[in-house]
CSV table of N, CA and C in Angstrom, one decimal:
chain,number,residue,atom,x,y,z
A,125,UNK,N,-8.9,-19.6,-8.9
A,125,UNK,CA,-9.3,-18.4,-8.3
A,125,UNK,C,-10.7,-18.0,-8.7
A,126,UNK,N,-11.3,-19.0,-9.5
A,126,UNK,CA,-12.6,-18.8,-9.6
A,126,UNK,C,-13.8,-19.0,-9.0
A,127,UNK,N,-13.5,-19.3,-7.6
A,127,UNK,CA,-14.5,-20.2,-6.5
A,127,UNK,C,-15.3,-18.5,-5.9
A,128,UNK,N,-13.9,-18.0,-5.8
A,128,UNK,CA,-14.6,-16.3,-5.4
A,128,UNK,C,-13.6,-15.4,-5.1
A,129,UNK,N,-13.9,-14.0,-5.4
A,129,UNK,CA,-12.8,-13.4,-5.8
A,129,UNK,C,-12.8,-12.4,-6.9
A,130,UNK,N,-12.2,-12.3,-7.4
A,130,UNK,CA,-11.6,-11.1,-8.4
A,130,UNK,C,-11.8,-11.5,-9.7
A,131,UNK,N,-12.9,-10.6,-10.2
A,131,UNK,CA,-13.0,-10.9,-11.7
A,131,UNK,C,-12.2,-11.0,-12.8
A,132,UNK,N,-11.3,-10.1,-13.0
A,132,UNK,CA,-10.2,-10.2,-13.7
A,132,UNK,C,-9.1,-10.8,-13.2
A,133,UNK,N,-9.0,-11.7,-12.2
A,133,UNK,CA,-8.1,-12.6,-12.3
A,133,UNK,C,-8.6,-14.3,-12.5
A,134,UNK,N,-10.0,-14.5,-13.1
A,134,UNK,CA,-10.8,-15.4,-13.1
A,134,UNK,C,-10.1,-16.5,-14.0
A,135,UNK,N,-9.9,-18.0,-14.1
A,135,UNK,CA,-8.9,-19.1,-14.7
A,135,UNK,C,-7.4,-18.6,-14.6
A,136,UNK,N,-7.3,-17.8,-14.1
A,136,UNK,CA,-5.8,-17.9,-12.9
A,136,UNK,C,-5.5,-18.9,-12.0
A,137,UNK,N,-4.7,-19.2,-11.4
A,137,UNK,CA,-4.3,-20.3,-10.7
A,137,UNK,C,-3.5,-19.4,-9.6
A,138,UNK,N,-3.6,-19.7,-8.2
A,138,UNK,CA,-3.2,-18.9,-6.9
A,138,UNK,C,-2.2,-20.1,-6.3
A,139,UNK,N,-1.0,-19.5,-6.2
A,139,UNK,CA,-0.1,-20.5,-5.2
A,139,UNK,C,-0.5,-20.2,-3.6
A,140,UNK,N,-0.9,-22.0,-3.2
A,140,UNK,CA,-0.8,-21.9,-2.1
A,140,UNK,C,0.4,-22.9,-1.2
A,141,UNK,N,0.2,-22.4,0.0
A,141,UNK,CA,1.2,-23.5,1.3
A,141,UNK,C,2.6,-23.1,1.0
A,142,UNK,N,2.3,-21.6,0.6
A,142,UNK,CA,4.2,-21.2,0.8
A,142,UNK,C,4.4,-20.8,2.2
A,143,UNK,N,5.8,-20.8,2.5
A,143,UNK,CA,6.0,-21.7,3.8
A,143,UNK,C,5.4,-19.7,4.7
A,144,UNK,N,5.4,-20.0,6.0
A,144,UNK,CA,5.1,-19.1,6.4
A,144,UNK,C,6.2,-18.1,6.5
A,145,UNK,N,5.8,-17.0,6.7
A,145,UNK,CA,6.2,-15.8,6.7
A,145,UNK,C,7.4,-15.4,5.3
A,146,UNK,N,7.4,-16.0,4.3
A,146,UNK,CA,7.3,-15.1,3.2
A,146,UNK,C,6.3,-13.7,2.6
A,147,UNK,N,6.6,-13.4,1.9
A,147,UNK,CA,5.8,-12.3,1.6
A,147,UNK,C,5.2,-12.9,0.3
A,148,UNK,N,4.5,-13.6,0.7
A,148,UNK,CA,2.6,-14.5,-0.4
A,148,UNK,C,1.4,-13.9,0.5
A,149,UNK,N,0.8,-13.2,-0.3
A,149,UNK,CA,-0.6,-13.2,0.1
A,149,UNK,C,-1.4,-14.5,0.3
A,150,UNK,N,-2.1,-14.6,0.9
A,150,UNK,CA,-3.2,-16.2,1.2
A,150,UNK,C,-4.3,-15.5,0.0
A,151,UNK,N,-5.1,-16.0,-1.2
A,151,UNK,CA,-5.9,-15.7,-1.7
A,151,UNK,C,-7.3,-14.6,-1.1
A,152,UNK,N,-7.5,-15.8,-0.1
A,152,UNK,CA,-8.5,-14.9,0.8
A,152,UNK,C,-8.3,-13.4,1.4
A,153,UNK,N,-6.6,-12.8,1.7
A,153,UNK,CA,-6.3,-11.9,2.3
A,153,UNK,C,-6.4,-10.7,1.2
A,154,UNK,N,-6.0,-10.9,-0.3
A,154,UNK,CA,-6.1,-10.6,-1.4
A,154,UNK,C,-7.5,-10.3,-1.7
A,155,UNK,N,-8.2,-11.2,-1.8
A,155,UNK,CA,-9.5,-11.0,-2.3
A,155,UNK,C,-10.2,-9.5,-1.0
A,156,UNK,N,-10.3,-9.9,0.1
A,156,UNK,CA,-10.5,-8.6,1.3
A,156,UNK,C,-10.1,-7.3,0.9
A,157,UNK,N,-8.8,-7.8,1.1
A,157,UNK,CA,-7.7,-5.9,0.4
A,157,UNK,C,-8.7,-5.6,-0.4
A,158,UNK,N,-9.0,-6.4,-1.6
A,158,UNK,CA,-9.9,-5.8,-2.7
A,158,UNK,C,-10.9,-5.4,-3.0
A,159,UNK,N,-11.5,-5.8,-2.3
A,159,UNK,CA,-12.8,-5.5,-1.8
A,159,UNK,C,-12.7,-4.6,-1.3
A,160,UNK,N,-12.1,-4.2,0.1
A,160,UNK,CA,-12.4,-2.9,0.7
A,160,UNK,C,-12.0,-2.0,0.1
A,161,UNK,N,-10.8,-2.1,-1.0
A,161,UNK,CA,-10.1,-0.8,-1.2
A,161,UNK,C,-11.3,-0.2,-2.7
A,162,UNK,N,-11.8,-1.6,-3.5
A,162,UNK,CA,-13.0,-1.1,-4.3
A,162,UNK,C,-14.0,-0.4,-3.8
A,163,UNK,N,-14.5,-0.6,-2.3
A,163,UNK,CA,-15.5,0.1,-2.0
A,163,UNK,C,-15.0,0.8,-1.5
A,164,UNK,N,-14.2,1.6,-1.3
A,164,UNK,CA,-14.1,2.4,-0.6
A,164,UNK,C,-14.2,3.9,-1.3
A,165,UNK,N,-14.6,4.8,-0.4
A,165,UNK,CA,-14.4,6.3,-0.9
A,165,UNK,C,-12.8,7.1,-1.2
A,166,UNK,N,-12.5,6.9,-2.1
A,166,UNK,CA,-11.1,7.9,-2.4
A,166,UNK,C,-10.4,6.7,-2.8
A,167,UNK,N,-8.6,7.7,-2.9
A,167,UNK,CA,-7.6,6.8,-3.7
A,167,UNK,C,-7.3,5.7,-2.5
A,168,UNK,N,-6.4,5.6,-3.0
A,168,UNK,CA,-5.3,4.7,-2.1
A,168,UNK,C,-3.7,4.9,-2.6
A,169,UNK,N,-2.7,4.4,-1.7
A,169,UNK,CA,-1.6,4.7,-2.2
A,169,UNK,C,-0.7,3.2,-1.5
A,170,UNK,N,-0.2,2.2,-2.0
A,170,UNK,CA,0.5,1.1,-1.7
A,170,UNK,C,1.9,1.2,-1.3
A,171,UNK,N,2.5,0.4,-0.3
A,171,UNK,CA,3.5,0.9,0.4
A,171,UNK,C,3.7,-0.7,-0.4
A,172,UNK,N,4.6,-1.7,-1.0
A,172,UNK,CA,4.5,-2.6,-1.0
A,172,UNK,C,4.9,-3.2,-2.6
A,173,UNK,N,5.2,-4.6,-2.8
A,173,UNK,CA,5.0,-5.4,-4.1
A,173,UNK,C,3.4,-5.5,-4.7
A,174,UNK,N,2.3,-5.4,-3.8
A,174,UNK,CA,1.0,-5.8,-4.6
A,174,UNK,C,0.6,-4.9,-5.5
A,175,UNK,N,1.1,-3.9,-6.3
A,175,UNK,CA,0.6,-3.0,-7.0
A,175,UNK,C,-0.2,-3.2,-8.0
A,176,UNK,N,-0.3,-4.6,-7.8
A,176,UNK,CA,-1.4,-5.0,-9.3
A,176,UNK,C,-2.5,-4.8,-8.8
A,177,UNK,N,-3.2,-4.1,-7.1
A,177,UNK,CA,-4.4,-3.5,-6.7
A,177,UNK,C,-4.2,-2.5,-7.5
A,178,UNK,N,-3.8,-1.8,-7.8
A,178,UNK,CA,-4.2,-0.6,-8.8
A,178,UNK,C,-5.1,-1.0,-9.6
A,179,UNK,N,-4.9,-1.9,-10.7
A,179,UNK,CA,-5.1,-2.3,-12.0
A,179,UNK,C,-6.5,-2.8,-11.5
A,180,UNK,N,-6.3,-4.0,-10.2
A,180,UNK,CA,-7.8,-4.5,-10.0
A,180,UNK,C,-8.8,-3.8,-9.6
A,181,UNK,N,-8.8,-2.5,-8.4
A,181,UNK,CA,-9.3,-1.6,-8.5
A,181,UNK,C,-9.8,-0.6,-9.7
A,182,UNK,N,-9.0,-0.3,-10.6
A,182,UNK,CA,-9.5,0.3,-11.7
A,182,UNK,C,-8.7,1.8,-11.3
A,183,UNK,N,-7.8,1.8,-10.9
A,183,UNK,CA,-7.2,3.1,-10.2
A,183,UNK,C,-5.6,2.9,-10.4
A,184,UNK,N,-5.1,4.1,-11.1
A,184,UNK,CA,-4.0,4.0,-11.3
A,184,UNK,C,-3.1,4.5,-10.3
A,185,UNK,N,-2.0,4.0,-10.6
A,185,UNK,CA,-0.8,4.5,-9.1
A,185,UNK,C,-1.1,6.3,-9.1
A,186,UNK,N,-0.4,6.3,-8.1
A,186,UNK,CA,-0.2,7.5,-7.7
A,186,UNK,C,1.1,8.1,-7.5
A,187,UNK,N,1.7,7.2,-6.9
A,187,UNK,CA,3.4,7.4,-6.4
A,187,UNK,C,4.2,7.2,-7.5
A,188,UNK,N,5.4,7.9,-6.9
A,188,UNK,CA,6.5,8.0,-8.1
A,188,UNK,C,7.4,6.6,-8.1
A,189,UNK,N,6.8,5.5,-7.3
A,189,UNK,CA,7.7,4.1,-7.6
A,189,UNK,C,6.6,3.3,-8.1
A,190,UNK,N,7.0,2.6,-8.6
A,190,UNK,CA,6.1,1.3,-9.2
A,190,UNK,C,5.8,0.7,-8.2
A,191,UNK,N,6.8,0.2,-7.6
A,191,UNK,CA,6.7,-0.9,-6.3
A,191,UNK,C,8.1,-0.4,-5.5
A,192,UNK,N,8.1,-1.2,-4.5
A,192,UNK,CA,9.4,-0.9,-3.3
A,192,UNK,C,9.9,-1.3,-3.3
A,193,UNK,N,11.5,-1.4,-4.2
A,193,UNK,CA,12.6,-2.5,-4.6
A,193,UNK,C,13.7,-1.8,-4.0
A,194,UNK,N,14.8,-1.6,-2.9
A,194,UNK,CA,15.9,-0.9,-2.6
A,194,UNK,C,16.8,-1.1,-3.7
A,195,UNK,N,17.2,0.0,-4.2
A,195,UNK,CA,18.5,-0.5,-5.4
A,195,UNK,C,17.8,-1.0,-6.6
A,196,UNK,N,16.7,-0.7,-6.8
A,196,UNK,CA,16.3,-1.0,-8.1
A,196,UNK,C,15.0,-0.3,-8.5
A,197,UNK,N,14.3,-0.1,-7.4
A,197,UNK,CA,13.0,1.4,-8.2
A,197,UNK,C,13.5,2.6,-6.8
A,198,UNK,N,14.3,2.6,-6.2
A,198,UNK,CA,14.8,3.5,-5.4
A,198,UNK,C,16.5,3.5,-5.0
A,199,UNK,N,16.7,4.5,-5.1
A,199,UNK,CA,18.4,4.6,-4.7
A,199,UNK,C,19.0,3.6,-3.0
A,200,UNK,N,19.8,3.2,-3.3
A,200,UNK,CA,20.6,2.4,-2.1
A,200,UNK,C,20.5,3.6,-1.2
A,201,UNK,N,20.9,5.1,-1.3
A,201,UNK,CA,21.1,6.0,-0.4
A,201,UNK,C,19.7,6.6,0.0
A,202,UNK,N,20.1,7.4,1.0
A,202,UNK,CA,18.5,8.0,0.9
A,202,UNK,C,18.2,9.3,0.4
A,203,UNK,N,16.9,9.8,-0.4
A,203,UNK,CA,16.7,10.5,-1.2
A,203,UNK,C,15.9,11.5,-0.6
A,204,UNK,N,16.4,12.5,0.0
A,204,UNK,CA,15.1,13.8,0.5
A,204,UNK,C,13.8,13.5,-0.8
A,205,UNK,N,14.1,14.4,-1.7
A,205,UNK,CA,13.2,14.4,-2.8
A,205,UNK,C,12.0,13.5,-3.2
A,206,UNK,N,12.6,12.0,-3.3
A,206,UNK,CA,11.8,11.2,-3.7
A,206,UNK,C,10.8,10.9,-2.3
A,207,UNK,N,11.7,10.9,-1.0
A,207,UNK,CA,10.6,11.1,0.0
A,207,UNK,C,9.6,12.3,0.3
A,208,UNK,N,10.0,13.5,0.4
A,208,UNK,CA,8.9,14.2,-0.4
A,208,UNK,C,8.0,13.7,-1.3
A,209,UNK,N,8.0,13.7,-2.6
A,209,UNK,CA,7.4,13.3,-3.5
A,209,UNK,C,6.3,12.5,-3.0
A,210,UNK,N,6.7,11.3,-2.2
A,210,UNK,CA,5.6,10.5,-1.4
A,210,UNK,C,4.9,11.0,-0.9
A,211,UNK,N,5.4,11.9,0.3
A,211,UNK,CA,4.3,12.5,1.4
A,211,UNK,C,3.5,13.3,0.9
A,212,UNK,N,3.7,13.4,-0.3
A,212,UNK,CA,3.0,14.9,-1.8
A,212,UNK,C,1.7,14.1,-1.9
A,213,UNK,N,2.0,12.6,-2.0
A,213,UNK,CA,0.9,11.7,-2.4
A,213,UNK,C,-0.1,11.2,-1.2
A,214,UNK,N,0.4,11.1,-0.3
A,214,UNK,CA,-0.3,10.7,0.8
A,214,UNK,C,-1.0,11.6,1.3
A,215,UNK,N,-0.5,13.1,1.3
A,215,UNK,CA,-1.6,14.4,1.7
A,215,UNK,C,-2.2,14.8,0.5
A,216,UNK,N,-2.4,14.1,-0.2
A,216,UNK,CA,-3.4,14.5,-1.3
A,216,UNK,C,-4.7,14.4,-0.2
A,217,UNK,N,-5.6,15.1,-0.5
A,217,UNK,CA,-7.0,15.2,-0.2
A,217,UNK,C,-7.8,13.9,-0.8
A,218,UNK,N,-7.6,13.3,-2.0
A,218,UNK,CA,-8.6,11.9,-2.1
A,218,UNK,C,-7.8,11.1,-1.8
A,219,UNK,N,-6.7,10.9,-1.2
A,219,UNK,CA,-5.9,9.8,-0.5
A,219,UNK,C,-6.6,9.8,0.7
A,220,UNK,N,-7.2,8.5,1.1
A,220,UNK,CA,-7.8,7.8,2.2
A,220,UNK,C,-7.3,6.4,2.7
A,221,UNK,N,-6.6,5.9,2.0
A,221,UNK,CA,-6.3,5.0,2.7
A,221,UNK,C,-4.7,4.5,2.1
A,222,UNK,N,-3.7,4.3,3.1
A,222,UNK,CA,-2.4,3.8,2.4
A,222,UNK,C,-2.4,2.0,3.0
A,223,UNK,N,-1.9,1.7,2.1
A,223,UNK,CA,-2.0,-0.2,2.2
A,223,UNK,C,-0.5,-0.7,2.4
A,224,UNK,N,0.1,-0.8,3.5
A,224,UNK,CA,0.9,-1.6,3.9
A,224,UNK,C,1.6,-2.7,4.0
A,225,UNK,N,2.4,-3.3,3.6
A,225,UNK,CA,2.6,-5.1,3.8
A,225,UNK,C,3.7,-5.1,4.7
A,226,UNK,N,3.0,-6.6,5.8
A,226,UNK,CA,3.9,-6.5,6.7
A,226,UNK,C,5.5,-7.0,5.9
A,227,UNK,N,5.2,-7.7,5.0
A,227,UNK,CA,6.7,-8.4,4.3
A,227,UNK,C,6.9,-8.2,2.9
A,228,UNK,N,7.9,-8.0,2.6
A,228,UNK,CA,7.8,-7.3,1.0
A,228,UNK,C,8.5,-8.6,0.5
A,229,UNK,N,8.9,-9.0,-0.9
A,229,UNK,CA,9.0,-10.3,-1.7
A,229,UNK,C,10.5,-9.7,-1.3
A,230,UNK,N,11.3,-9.1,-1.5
A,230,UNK,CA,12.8,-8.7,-1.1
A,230,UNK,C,13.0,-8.4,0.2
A,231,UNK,N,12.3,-8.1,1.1
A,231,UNK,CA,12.7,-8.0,2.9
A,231,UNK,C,13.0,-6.5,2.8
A,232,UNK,N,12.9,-5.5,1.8
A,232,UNK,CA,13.0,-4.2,1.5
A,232,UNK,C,12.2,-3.5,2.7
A,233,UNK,N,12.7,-2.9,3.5
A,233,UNK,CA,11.7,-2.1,4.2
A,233,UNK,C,11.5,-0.2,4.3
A,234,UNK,N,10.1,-0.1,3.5
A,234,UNK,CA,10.3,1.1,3.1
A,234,UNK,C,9.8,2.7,4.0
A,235,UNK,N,9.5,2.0,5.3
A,235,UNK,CA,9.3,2.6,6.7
A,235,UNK,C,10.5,3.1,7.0
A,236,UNK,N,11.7,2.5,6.9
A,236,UNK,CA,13.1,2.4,7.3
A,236,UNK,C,13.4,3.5,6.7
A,237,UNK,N,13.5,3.5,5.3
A,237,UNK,CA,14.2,4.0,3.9
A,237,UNK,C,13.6,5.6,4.0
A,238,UNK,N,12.1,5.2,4.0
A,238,UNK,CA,11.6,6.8,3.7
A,238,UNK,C,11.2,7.6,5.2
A,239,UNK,N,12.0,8.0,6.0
A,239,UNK,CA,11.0,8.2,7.2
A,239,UNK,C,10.5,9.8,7.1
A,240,UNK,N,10.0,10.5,6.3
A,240,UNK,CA,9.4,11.7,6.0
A,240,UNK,C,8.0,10.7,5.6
A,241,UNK,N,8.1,9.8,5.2
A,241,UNK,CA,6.8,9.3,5.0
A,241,UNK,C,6.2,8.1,5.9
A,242,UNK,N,6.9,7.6,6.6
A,242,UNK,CA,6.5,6.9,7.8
A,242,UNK,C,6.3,7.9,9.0
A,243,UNK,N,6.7,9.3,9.1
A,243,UNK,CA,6.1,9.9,9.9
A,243,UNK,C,4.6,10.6,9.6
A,244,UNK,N,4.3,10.6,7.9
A,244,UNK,CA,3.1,11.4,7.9
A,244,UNK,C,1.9,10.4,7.9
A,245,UNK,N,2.5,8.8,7.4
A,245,UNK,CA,1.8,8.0,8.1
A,245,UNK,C,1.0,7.9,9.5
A,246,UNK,N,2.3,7.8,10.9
A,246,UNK,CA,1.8,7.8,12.0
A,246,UNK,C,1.3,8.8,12.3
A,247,UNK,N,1.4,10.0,11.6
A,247,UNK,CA,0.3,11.8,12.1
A,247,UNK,C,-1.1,11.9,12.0
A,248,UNK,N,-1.0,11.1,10.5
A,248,UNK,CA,-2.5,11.2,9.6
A,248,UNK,C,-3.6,10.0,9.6
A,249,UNK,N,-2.8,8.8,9.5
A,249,UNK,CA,-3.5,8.0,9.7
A,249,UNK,C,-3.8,6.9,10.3
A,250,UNK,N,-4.5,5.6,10.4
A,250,UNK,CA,-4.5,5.1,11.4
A,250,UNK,C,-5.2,3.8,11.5
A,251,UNK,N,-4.6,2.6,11.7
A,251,UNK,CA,-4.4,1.5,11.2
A,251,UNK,C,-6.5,0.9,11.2
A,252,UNK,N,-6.7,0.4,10.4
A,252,UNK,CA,-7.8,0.1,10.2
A,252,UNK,C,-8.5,-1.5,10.3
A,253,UNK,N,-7.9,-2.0,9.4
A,253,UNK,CA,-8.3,-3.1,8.7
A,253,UNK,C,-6.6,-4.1,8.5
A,254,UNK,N,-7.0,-5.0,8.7
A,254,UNK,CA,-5.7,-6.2,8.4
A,254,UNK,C,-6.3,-7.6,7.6
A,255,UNK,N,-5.9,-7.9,6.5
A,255,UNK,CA,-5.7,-9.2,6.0
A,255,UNK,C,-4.8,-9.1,5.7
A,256,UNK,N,-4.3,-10.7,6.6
A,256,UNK,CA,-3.2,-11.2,6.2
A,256,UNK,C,-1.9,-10.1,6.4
A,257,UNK,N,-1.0,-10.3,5.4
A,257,UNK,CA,-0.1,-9.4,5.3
A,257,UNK,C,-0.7,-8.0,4.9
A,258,UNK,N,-1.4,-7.7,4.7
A,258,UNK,CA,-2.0,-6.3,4.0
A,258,UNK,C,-2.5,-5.7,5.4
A,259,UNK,N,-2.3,-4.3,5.7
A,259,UNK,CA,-2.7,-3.5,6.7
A,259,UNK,C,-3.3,-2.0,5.8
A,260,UNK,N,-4.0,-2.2,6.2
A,260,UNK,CA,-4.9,-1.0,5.5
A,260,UNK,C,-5.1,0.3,6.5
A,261,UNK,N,-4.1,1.3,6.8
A,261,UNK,CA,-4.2,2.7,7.1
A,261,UNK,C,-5.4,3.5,6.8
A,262,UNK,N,-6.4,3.9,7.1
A,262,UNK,CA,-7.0,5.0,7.3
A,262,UNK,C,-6.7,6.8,7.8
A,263,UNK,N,-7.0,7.6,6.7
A,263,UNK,CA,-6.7,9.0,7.0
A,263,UNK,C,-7.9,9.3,8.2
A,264,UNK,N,-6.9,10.0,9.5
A,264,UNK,CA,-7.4,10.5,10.5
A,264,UNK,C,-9.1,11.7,9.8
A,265,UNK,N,-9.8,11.7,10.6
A,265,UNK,CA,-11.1,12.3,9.7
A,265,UNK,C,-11.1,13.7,9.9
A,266,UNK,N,-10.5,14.1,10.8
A,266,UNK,CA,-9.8,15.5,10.8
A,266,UNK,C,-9.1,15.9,9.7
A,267,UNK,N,-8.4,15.2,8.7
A,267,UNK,CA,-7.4,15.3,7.7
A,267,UNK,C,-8.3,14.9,6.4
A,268,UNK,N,-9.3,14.1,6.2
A,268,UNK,CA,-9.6,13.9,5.6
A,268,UNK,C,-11.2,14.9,5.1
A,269,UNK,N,-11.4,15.6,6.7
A,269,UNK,CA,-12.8,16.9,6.3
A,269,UNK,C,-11.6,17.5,5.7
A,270,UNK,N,-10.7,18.1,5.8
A,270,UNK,CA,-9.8,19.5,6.2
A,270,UNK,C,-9.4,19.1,4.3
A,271,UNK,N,-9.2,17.9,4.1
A,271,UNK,CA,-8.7,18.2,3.1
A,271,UNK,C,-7.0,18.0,2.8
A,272,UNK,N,-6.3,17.2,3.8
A,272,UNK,CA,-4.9,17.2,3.6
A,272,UNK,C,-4.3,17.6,5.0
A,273,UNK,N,-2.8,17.3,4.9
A,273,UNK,CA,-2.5,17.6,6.5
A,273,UNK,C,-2.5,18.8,6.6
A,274,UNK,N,-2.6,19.3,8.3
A,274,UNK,CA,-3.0,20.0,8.5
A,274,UNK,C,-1.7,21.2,8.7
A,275,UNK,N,-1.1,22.1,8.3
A,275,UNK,CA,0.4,22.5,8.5
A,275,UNK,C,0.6,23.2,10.0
């Protein structure tokens, strides 16, 4: 991963030619995510397994899950609370962009599970940028002068 790419992951070694449609990033689609979400203005919040963009970014999480595991960083049932708690994160005012994966490493789908937060998704923001598996949401700019959703 030293040809180009991400400094802190430099004499790493990146698997490639896993078969399609797993949930593998292609290096190149990784290296993009990273890039844009470094330049970019404000947080971010990851819907997903890649949460080691935090760390690469230099930005720590924000949400109350590490990552999106059904039955293991979230209850098998569904949780008012902890979905709240999300949408707490996403209408934050320096949240600008939420990062998506179309396929998670467990087939977990967290659109399904939390829909208090898949709805303030489709309100606020609004699909931007795609590498690869990574879909990069944009806060509507109405939401993001104003400062958070709008009640």
């Amino acid at each position: 991963v030293e040809e180009k790419g991400i400094p802190a992951l430099n004499g790493l070694g990146w698997a490639t030619g896993v078969a399609p449609g797993e949930a593998h990033a292609e290096w190149a689609d990784l290296v993009a995510t990273w890039e844009e979400l470094r330049n970019a203005k404000g947080r971010f919040f990851i819907v997903g397994d890649y949460t080691i963009l935090y760390s690469l970014v230099g930005q720590p999480s924000l949400g109350p899950l590490v990552w999106f595991d059904k039955g293991l960083t979230y209850p098998m049932h569904y949780d008012l609370a902890l979905d709240q708690k999300q949408v707490g994160v996403v209408d934050r005012p320096e949240v600008t962009r939420i990062v998506m994966e179309t396929r998670t490493f467990l087939n977990c789908k967290p659109m399904e599970d939390f829909p208090l937060l898949r709805r303030a998704l489709e309100n606020h923001y609004h699909l931007g940028e795609r590498h690869g598996l990574f879909q990069i949401y944009i806060r509507n700019e109405a939401q993001a002068e104003g400062g958070g959703t709008p009640k």
